[in-house]
mmCIF file of C-alpha atoms in Angstrom:
data_model
loop_
_atom_site.group_PDB
_atom_site.id
_atom_site.type_symbol
_atom_site.label_atom_id
_atom_site.label_comp_id
_atom_site.label_asym_id
_atom_site.label_seq_id
_atom_site.Cartn_x
_atom_site.Cartn_y
_atom_site.Cartn_z
ATOM 1 C CA MET A 640 29.741 -36.743 78.555
ATOM 2 C CA SER A 641 27.249 -35.066 80.850
ATOM 3 C CA SER A 642 27.468 -31.399 81.668
ATOM 4 C CA PRO A 643 27.709 -30.207 85.308
ATOM 5 C CA ALA A 644 23.964 -29.570 85.234
ATOM 6 C CA GLN A 645 23.399 -33.146 84.085
ATOM 7 C CA ALA A 646 25.763 -34.738 86.568
ATOM 8 C CA VAL A 647 24.277 -37.126 89.083
ATOM 9 C CA THR A 648 25.260 -37.387 92.718
ATOM 10 C CA ARG A 649 24.752 -41.001 93.747
ATOM 11 C CA PHE A 650 24.697 -42.563 97.168
ATOM 12 C CA SER A 651 24.476 -46.210 98.110
ATOM 13 C CA LEU A 652 24.675 -48.316 101.216
ATOM 14 C CA ALA A 653 28.153 -49.465 102.082
ATOM 15 C CA THR A 654 28.649 -53.146 102.679
ATOM 16 C CA LEU A 655 30.008 -52.438 106.131
ATOM 17 C CA CYS A 656 27.694 -52.120 109.077
ATOM 18 C CA ALA A 657 28.298 -51.809 112.798
ATOM 19 C CA TRP A 658 26.134 -53.030 115.646
ATOM 20 C CA ARG A 659 25.283 -50.516 118.350
ATOM 21 C CA GLY A 660 23.215 -52.313 120.947
ATOM 22 C CA ASN A 661 20.233 -53.706 119.103
ATOM 23 C CA ALA A 662 20.405 -51.128 116.345
ATOM 24 C CA VAL A 663 22.152 -51.803 113.082
ATOM 25 C CA VAL A 664 24.032 -48.751 111.918
ATOM 26 C CA LEU A 665 24.554 -48.723 108.180
ATOM 27 C CA SER A 666 27.145 -46.421 106.686
ATOM 28 C CA LEU A 667 26.732 -44.545 103.433
ATOM 29 C CA ALA A 668 29.422 -44.611 100.801
ATOM 30 C CA VAL A 669 29.524 -41.733 98.359
ATOM 31 C CA GLN A 670 30.083 -43.246 94.936
ATOM 32 C CA SER A 671 30.259 -39.915 93.179
ATOM 33 C CA VAL A 672 30.838 -36.498 94.671
ATOM 34 C CA THR A 673 30.004 -34.591 91.500
ATOM 35 C CA MET A 674 27.755 -31.820 92.751
ATOM 36 C CA ALA A 675 24.559 -31.304 90.834
ATOM 37 C CA GLU A 676 21.340 -29.932 92.209
ATOM 38 C CA ARG A 677 21.227 -31.266 95.777
ATOM 39 C CA PHE A 678 18.207 -31.893 97.953
ATOM 40 C CA LEU A 679 18.533 -31.475 101.682
ATOM 41 C CA MET A 680 16.807 -33.846 104.079
ATOM 42 C CA GLU A 681 16.052 -32.479 107.546
ATOM 43 C CA VAL A 682 15.333 -35.150 110.142
ATOM 44 C CA CYS A 683 13.455 -34.559 113.392
ATOM 45 C CA VAL A 684 15.059 -36.423 116.302
ATOM 46 C CA ASP A 685 14.506 -36.625 120.047
ATOM 47 C CA SER A 686 17.566 -38.589 121.207
ATOM 48 C CA VAL A 687 21.323 -38.699 120.761
ATOM 49 C CA GLU A 688 21.081 -42.117 119.115
ATOM 50 C CA SER A 689 18.599 -40.843 116.534
ATOM 51 C CA ALA A 690 20.758 -37.784 115.852
ATOM 52 C CA ILE A 691 23.817 -39.929 115.197
ATOM 53 C CA ASN A 692 21.841 -42.351 113.022
ATOM 54 C CA ALA A 693 20.368 -39.485 111.008
ATOM 55 C CA GLU A 694 23.794 -38.035 110.254
ATOM 56 C CA ILE A 695 25.160 -41.471 109.286
ATOM 57 C CA GLY A 696 22.153 -41.978 107.041
ATOM 58 C CA GLY A 697 22.820 -38.761 105.139
ATOM 59 C CA ALA A 698 20.655 -36.111 106.809
ATOM 60 C CA GLY A 699 21.779 -32.576 106.059
ATOM 61 C CA ARG A 700 20.224 -30.979 109.134
ATOM 62 C CA LEU A 701 18.526 -32.014 112.371
ATOM 63 C CA GLU A 702 15.415 -30.659 114.035
ATOM 64 C CA LEU A 703 15.983 -31.439 117.714
ATOM 65 C CA CYS A 704 12.880 -31.958 119.848
ATOM 66 C CA SER A 705 11.528 -33.797 122.812
ATOM 67 C CA SER A 706 8.171 -35.603 122.799
ATOM 68 C CA LEU A 707 7.830 -36.376 119.111
ATOM 69 C CA LEU A 708 4.572 -38.155 119.938
ATOM 70 C CA GLU A 709 3.167 -34.680 120.712
ATOM 71 C CA GLY A 710 4.538 -33.235 117.504
ATOM 72 C CA GLY A 711 7.807 -32.099 119.086
ATOM 73 C CA LEU A 712 8.455 -29.940 122.149
ATOM 74 C CA THR A 713 11.456 -27.956 123.386
ATOM 75 C CA PRO A 714 14.321 -30.344 124.239
ATOM 76 C CA SER A 715 16.613 -30.069 127.247
ATOM 77 C CA ILE A 716 19.885 -28.144 127.233
ATOM 78 C CA GLY A 717 21.630 -31.394 128.126
ATOM 79 C CA LEU A 718 20.266 -33.112 125.012
ATOM 80 C CA LEU A 719 21.332 -30.198 122.819
ATOM 81 C CA LYS A 720 24.861 -30.154 124.213
ATOM 82 C CA VAL A 721 25.435 -33.893 123.819
ATOM 83 C CA VAL A 722 23.932 -33.932 120.314
ATOM 84 C CA LYS A 723 26.172 -31.023 119.309
ATOM 85 C CA GLN A 724 29.156 -32.996 120.599
ATOM 86 C CA SER A 725 28.061 -36.058 118.632
ATOM 87 C CA VAL A 726 27.245 -34.710 115.156
ATOM 88 C CA LYS A 727 28.681 -32.215 112.702
ATOM 89 C CA ILE A 728 25.559 -31.266 110.757
ATOM 90 C CA PRO A 729 23.487 -28.205 111.777
ATOM 91 C CA VAL A 730 21.065 -28.629 114.670
ATOM 92 C CA TYR A 731 17.869 -26.550 114.681
ATOM 93 C CA VAL A 732 16.082 -26.624 118.029
ATOM 94 C CA MET A 733 12.314 -26.737 118.497
ATOM 95 C CA ILE A 734 10.894 -23.967 120.678
ATOM 96 C CA ARG A 735 7.452 -25.174 121.743
ATOM 97 C CA PRO A 736 6.550 -25.103 125.451
ATOM 98 C CA ARG A 737 3.664 -27.589 125.308
ATOM 99 C CA GLY A 738 1.599 -29.781 123.028
ATOM 100 C CA GLY A 739 -1.731 -28.762 121.589
ATOM 101 C CA ASP A 740 -2.530 -25.552 119.786
ATOM 102 C CA PHE A 741 -0.286 -22.581 119.008
ATOM 103 C CA LEU A 742 -2.216 -19.899 120.877
ATOM 104 C CA TYR A 743 0.153 -18.896 123.668
ATOM 105 C CA SER A 744 -0.310 -17.010 126.928
ATOM 106 C CA ASP A 745 2.059 -14.262 128.072
ATOM 107 C CA GLN A 746 3.691 -16.722 130.453
ATOM 108 C CA GLU A 747 4.232 -19.248 127.679
ATOM 109 C CA VAL A 748 5.808 -16.572 125.492
ATOM 110 C CA ASP A 749 8.161 -15.770 128.383
ATOM 111 C CA VAL A 750 9.129 -19.444 128.524
ATOM 112 C CA MET A 751 9.768 -19.505 124.779
ATOM 113 C CA ARG A 752 11.905 -16.382 124.924
ATOM 114 C CA LYS A 753 13.996 -17.795 127.785
ATOM 115 C CA ASP A 754 14.374 -21.111 125.951
ATOM 116 C CA ILE A 755 15.537 -19.249 122.834
ATOM 117 C CA GLU A 756 18.187 -17.421 124.826
ATOM 118 C CA LEU A 757 19.387 -20.666 126.406
ATOM 119 C CA MET A 758 19.458 -22.650 123.163
ATOM 120 C CA ARG A 759 21.251 -19.852 121.353
ATOM 121 C CA SER A 760 23.907 -19.616 124.065
ATOM 122 C CA HIS A 761 24.430 -23.388 124.125
ATOM 123 C CA GLY A 762 25.183 -23.876 120.459
ATOM 124 C CA ALA A 763 21.924 -24.185 118.526
ATOM 125 C CA ASP A 764 22.505 -23.541 114.815
ATOM 126 C CA GLY A 765 18.925 -22.428 114.249
ATOM 127 C CA LEU A 766 15.486 -22.467 115.830
ATOM 128 C CA VAL A 767 12.019 -23.745 114.949
ATOM 129 C CA LEU A 768 8.966 -21.948 116.312
ATOM 130 C CA GLY A 769 5.570 -20.440 115.574
ATOM 131 C CA ALA A 770 2.546 -18.758 117.131
ATOM 132 C CA LEU A 771 -1.002 -18.079 115.982
ATOM 133 C CA THR A 772 -3.840 -15.785 116.977
ATOM 134 C CA GLU A 773 -7.189 -17.156 118.096
ATOM 135 C CA ASP A 774 -8.621 -16.621 114.602
ATOM 136 C CA GLY A 775 -5.908 -18.718 112.945
ATOM 137 C CA ARG A 776 -3.553 -16.025 111.715
ATOM 138 C CA VAL A 777 0.194 -15.774 112.251
ATOM 139 C CA ASP A 778 0.715 -13.862 115.502
ATOM 140 C CA SER A 779 3.073 -11.229 114.141
ATOM 141 C CA GLU A 780 3.596 -9.540 117.509
ATOM 142 C CA ILE A 781 4.741 -12.694 119.278
ATOM 143 C CA CYS A 782 6.763 -13.868 116.291
ATOM 144 C CA MET A 783 8.596 -10.531 116.051
ATOM 145 C CA GLU A 784 9.459 -10.754 119.739
ATOM 146 C CA LEU A 785 10.773 -14.297 119.394
ATOM 147 C CA LEU A 786 12.672 -13.559 116.195
ATOM 148 C CA ALA A 787 14.374 -10.636 117.911
ATOM 149 C CA ALA A 788 15.433 -12.937 120.758
ATOM 150 C CA ALA A 789 16.719 -15.488 118.221
ATOM 151 C CA ARG A 790 19.005 -13.159 116.263
ATOM 152 C CA PRO A 791 21.345 -13.856 114.568
ATOM 153 C CA LEU A 792 20.147 -17.453 114.267
ATOM 154 C CA PRO A 793 17.985 -18.500 111.288
ATOM 155 C CA VAL A 794 14.435 -19.501 112.197
ATOM 156 C CA THR A 795 11.956 -21.956 110.678
ATOM 157 C CA PHE A 796 8.208 -21.467 111.144
ATOM 158 C CA HIS A 797 6.892 -24.907 112.075
ATOM 159 C CA ARG A 798 3.693 -26.732 111.182
ATOM 160 C CA ALA A 799 1.516 -24.217 112.963
ATOM 161 C CA PHE A 800 1.344 -23.058 109.345
ATOM 162 C CA ASP A 801 -0.825 -26.084 108.583
ATOM 163 C CA VAL A 802 -3.650 -24.819 110.791
ATOM 164 C CA VAL A 803 -3.743 -21.178 109.658
ATOM 165 C CA HIS A 804 -6.956 -19.689 108.296
ATOM 166 C CA ASP A 805 -5.439 -18.460 105.016
ATOM 167 C CA PRO A 806 -2.129 -20.030 103.897
ATOM 168 C CA THR A 807 -1.543 -17.486 101.138
ATOM 169 C CA THR A 808 -1.798 -14.536 103.509
ATOM 170 C CA ALA A 809 0.145 -16.374 106.212
ATOM 171 C CA LEU A 810 3.045 -16.991 103.836
ATOM 172 C CA GLU A 811 3.322 -13.286 103.019
ATOM 173 C CA THR A 812 3.344 -12.524 106.746
ATOM 174 C CA LEU A 813 6.189 -14.986 107.332
ATOM 175 C CA VAL A 814 8.188 -13.475 104.486
ATOM 176 C CA SER A 815 7.740 -9.972 105.882
ATOM 177 C CA LEU A 816 8.726 -11.104 109.378
ATOM 178 C CA GLY A 817 11.982 -12.604 108.134
ATOM 179 C CA PHE A 818 11.564 -16.345 108.669
ATOM 180 C CA GLU A 819 14.107 -18.436 106.767
ATOM 181 C CA ARG A 820 11.729 -21.280 105.921
ATOM 182 C CA VAL A 821 8.342 -22.783 106.660
ATOM 183 C CA LEU A 822 7.661 -26.447 107.372
ATOM 184 C CA THR A 823 4.332 -27.614 105.990
ATOM 185 C CA SER A 824 2.265 -30.613 104.977
ATOM 186 C CA GLY A 825 0.248 -28.359 102.704
ATOM 187 C CA CYS A 826 -2.426 -27.890 105.397
ATOM 188 C CA ASP A 827 -3.418 -31.525 105.015
ATOM 189 C CA SER A 828 -2.901 -34.830 106.809
ATOM 190 C CA SER A 829 0.380 -35.456 104.993
ATOM 191 C CA ALA A 830 2.679 -33.751 102.526
ATOM 192 C CA LEU A 831 1.489 -36.109 99.815
ATOM 193 C CA GLU A 832 -2.152 -35.176 100.408
ATOM 194 C CA GLY A 833 -1.209 -31.502 100.622
ATOM 195 C CA LEU A 834 0.938 -31.534 97.496
ATOM 196 C CA PRO A 835 -1.260 -29.160 95.435
ATOM 197 C CA LEU A 836 -1.036 -26.428 98.073
ATOM 198 C CA ILE A 837 2.684 -27.013 98.607
ATOM 199 C CA LYS A 838 3.258 -26.459 94.892
ATOM 200 C CA ARG A 839 1.168 -23.281 94.937
ATOM 201 C CA ILE A 840 2.979 -21.710 97.881
ATOM 202 C CA ILE A 841 6.387 -22.627 96.432
ATOM 203 C CA ASP A 842 5.360 -20.724 93.317
ATOM 204 C CA GLN A 843 4.089 -17.886 95.500
ATOM 205 C CA ALA A 844 7.285 -17.767 97.579
ATOM 206 C CA LYS A 845 9.516 -17.095 94.544
ATOM 207 C CA ASP A 846 12.641 -17.949 96.566
ATOM 208 C CA ARG A 847 11.858 -15.327 99.230
ATOM 209 C CA ILE A 848 11.430 -18.084 101.811
ATOM 210 C CA VAL A 849 12.195 -21.822 101.708
ATOM 211 C CA ILE A 850 9.136 -24.097 101.589
ATOM 212 C CA MET A 851 10.011 -27.420 103.219
ATOM 213 C CA PRO A 852 7.438 -30.222 102.813
ATOM 214 C CA GLY A 853 7.070 -32.472 105.833
ATOM 215 C CA GLY A 854 4.531 -34.834 107.318
ATOM 216 C CA GLY A 855 4.327 -38.489 106.384
ATOM 217 C CA ILE A 856 7.293 -38.391 103.992
ATOM 218 C CA THR A 857 8.814 -41.823 103.407
ATOM 219 C CA GLU A 858 11.135 -43.481 100.928
ATOM 220 C CA ARG A 859 7.982 -44.671 99.120
ATOM 221 C CA ASN A 860 6.479 -41.250 98.414
ATOM 222 C CA LEU A 861 9.462 -38.890 98.373
ATOM 223 C CA GLN A 862 9.944 -39.097 94.615
ATOM 224 C CA ARG A 863 6.316 -38.162 93.968
ATOM 225 C CA ILE A 864 6.468 -35.232 96.408
ATOM 226 C CA LEU A 865 9.730 -33.994 94.922
ATOM 227 C CA GLU A 866 8.501 -34.142 91.355
ATOM 228 C CA GLY A 867 5.124 -32.664 92.237
ATOM 229 C CA SER A 868 6.385 -29.776 94.344
ATOM 230 C CA GLY A 869 9.806 -28.736 93.080
ATOM 231 C CA ALA A 870 10.945 -28.318 96.695
ATOM 232 C CA GLN A 871 14.632 -28.622 97.515
ATOM 233 C CA GLU A 872 14.380 -29.374 101.227
ATOM 234 C CA PHE A 873 12.337 -32.087 102.919
ATOM 235 C CA HIS A 874 11.533 -33.039 106.504
ATOM 236 C CA CYS A 875 10.964 -36.514 107.906
ATOM 237 C CA SER A 876 11.438 -38.650 111.005
ATOM 238 C CA ALA A 877 12.101 -42.081 109.404
ATOM 239 C CA ARG A 878 11.665 -43.845 112.724
ATOM 240 C CA CYS A 879 11.302 -47.481 113.577
ATOM 241 C CA SER A 880 10.613 -49.284 116.847
ATOM 242 C CA ARG A 881 12.877 -51.716 118.608
ATOM 243 C CA ASP A 882 12.507 -53.611 121.835
ATOM 244 C CA SER A 883 13.974 -52.394 125.121
ATOM 245 C CA ALA A 884 17.038 -54.117 126.579
ATOM 246 C CA MET A 885 15.302 -54.330 129.984
ATOM 247 C CA LYS A 886 15.158 -57.878 131.351
ATOM 248 C CA PHE A 887 12.921 -57.161 134.338
ATOM 249 C CA ARG A 888 9.562 -55.778 133.222
ATOM 250 C CA ASN A 889 6.481 -54.709 135.127
ATOM 251 C CA THR A 890 3.869 -54.877 132.389
ATOM 252 C CA CYS A 891 1.137 -53.533 134.699
ATOM 253 C CA VAL A 892 2.633 -50.032 134.577
ATOM 254 C CA MET A 893 2.327 -47.695 131.601
ATOM 255 C CA MET A 894 4.314 -44.466 131.413
ATOM 256 C CA GLY A 895 2.185 -41.709 129.925
ATOM 257 C CA THR A 896 -1.304 -41.906 128.476
ATOM 258 C CA VAL A 897 -3.139 -44.917 127.108
ATOM 259 C CA LEU A 898 -2.223 -43.777 123.597
ATOM 260 C CA SER A 899 1.508 -43.776 124.347
ATOM 261 C CA THR A 900 3.880 -46.490 123.267
ATOM 262 C CA SER A 901 4.883 -49.259 125.640
ATOM 263 C CA GLY A 902 7.343 -48.315 128.346
ATOM 264 C CA TYR A 903 9.450 -51.181 127.034
ATOM 265 C CA GLY A 904 9.556 -49.966 123.442
ATOM 266 C CA LEU A 905 11.945 -47.342 122.116
ATOM 267 C CA THR A 906 11.304 -45.252 119.014
ATOM 268 C CA VAL A 907 14.547 -44.235 117.323
ATOM 269 C CA ALA A 908 15.735 -43.007 113.959
ATOM 270 C CA ASP A 909 16.165 -45.768 111.365
ATOM 271 C CA VAL A 910 19.343 -45.343 109.315
ATOM 272 C CA SER A 911 18.088 -47.529 106.478
ATOM 273 C CA LYS A 912 15.099 -45.232 105.973
ATOM 274 C CA TYR A 913 17.373 -42.234 105.572
ATOM 275 C CA SER A 914 19.487 -44.235 103.162
ATOM 276 C CA ASP A 915 16.408 -45.172 101.129
ATOM 277 C CA ALA A 916 15.434 -41.515 100.984
ATOM 278 C CA GLN A 917 18.739 -40.310 99.559
ATOM 279 C CA ILE A 918 17.987 -38.673 96.244
ATOM 280 C CA SER A 919 19.862 -37.730 93.123
ATOM 281 C CA CYS A 920 18.740 -36.056 89.958
ATOM 282 C CA HIS A 921 19.766 -35.254 86.451
ATOM 283 C CA GLN A 922 18.356 -33.291 83.555
ATOM 284 C CA THR A 923 17.512 -35.245 80.431
ATOM 285 C CA THR A 924 17.843 -33.817 76.960
ATOM 286 C CA GLN A 925 14.062 -33.253 77.009
ATOM 287 C CA GLY A 926 14.476 -31.199 80.170
ATOM 288 C CA LYS A 927 12.450 -33.554 82.355
ATOM 289 C CA LEU A 928 13.554 -34.043 85.966
ATOM 290 C CA PHE A 929 13.999 -37.624 87.087
ATOM 291 C CA VAL A 930 14.533 -38.501 90.719
ATOM 292 C CA PHE A 931 15.981 -41.761 91.922
ATOM 293 C CA LEU A 932 15.576 -43.283 95.353
ATOM 294 C CA THR A 933 18.718 -45.326 95.888
ATOM 295 C CA ARG A 934 19.012 -48.281 98.198
#
């Protein structure tokens, strides 16, 4: 008989599924609720549909944004309120006034502070933000101001961390400022490519701050990232595209830039990808950690 430390929490897809428009919503059935070491999956979403799908798929927390094609911007109050009405898991809200870099003007900091106050008063469970100086360091002054406005909500420092000049120094700054966690791809194009740095800063953090790998995480590489980093929280989008329900279409008009997706294509969270990324673990007698991606 396995000990509590050896117990495995298993998830699998239920046989039941429900159609919601063109999206298939697959439910998860918990086959065993024995709690061992659990790994939390945070999912970034930019719509109510994606938020609902993420929760059904097993996400433990949402990062709520708009404009995921720009890396995520501050969402509307309306989106936050409806998402909060629709899901039970915690919702962390992105505070980012524009795309591009993380060097902010005084006016942009004012916008961020006002957005923090509004999101906090309308039910956000946490916030996601960050700011850098022109030489690629964490802007402690701005971050202290925004953290003060956010209290008592927990705050994640977003992937501005991936473009800092010195990750080791930046991590110590974030710890001293009081951030709850940092989202990072290991200062590389994806969390898999940045795995060596992610492992190093997890060792450096020593549980003073949560290191959450994110960036290009899929059901195909999650096991490798988990085993290689030792992280206990992960961040992904797990999106797929589906066709619009519009029957009349003017294909001469594009909404947004040339690089944007078609105005008749919707990008939403894919429940099956969350399901594929559900993870369970157990400790063997040799003490080696094995991670299983269950389908």
